[in-house]
Coordinates of C-alpha atoms in Angstrom, one line a residue:
M13 CA 177.2 91.6 12.8
Q14 CA 174.1 89.7 13.9
T15 CA 173.4 86.5 12.0
Y16 CA 170.3 84.4 11.9
Q17 CA 169.6 81.1 10.3
T18 CA 166.4 79.7 9.0
G19 CA 166.5 76.4 7.2
D20 CA 169.5 76.5 4.8
S21 CA 169.5 80.3 4.5
L22 CA 171.6 82.8 6.5
I23 CA 170.3 86.3 7.3
F24 CA 172.7 89.1 8.2
K25 CA 171.8 92.4 9.8
V26 CA 174.0 95.2 8.5
P27 CA 173.8 98.1 10.9
E28 CA 174.0 101.6 9.5
R29 CA 173.0 103.9 12.4
E30 CA 171.9 103.4 16.0
I31 CA 170.5 106.2 18.2
S32 CA 168.8 106.5 21.6
L33 CA 165.9 108.8 22.3
Q34 CA 163.5 109.6 25.0
P35 CA 160.0 108.2 24.0
A36 CA 158.5 111.7 24.3
A37 CA 160.9 113.0 21.6
L38 CA 159.2 110.6 19.1
Y39 CA 155.6 110.9 20.4
P40 CA 155.2 114.1 22.4
E41 CA 151.4 113.9 22.2
A42 CA 151.5 110.6 24.0
F43 CA 153.4 112.0 27.0
P44 CA 152.0 114.8 29.1
V45 CA 154.8 117.2 30.3
A46 CA 154.9 115.7 33.8
E47 CA 155.2 112.2 32.5
A48 CA 157.7 113.1 29.8
E49 CA 160.0 114.5 32.4
A50 CA 159.7 111.3 34.5
V51 CA 160.5 109.0 31.5
I52 CA 164.2 108.6 31.8
Q53 CA 164.7 105.3 30.1
P54 CA 165.6 106.0 26.4
I55 CA 164.6 103.7 23.6
A56 CA 167.1 102.4 21.1
L57 CA 166.4 102.8 17.4
S58 CA 168.3 101.2 14.6
I59 CA 168.6 101.8 10.8
H60 CA 170.0 98.8 9.0
S61 CA 169.9 96.7 5.9
W62 CA 169.6 92.9 5.6
V63 CA 171.6 90.4 3.5
V64 CA 170.0 87.0 2.9
Q65 CA 172.2 84.2 1.7
T66 CA 170.4 81.1 0.3
P67 CA 172.1 78.1 -1.3
H68 CA 171.5 79.7 -4.7
D69 CA 171.1 83.5 -4.2
L70 CA 172.5 86.5 -2.3
I71 CA 169.7 89.0 -1.6
V72 CA 170.2 92.6 -0.3
I73 CA 167.3 94.2 1.4
D74 CA 167.8 97.9 1.7
T75 CA 165.1 99.9 3.5
A76 CA 166.3 103.1 2.0
T77 CA 166.3 105.1 5.2
G78 CA 169.9 106.1 5.4
N79 CA 172.0 108.9 4.0
G80 CA 172.7 109.7 0.3
R81 CA 169.4 108.4 -1.1
G82 CA 168.1 111.7 -2.4
A83 CA 165.0 111.7 -0.1
R84 CA 164.2 114.6 2.2
R85 CA 165.6 113.8 5.7
Q86 CA 163.1 113.4 8.4
S87 CA 164.1 114.0 12.0
A88 CA 162.1 112.7 15.0
L89 CA 163.1 116.0 16.7
S90 CA 162.0 118.3 13.9
S91 CA 159.4 121.0 14.6
T92 CA 157.2 120.5 11.4

């Protein structure tokens, strides 16, 4: 787990999901077909929460982008 410190507070990154995609899968309009086929370096995407520990508080920052949250799932590869 990645940990950062700022002043007397600790910040923890809590990974939930990590995926790799070709950039053209996220932004097909930005990559003409010839360029999209040439782009072979995938980009890494991460869904995570944060925990901040201060001397007096413990704070959870949940971005609500993971499973089981009742929202409609969005896929970067969907054909909507």
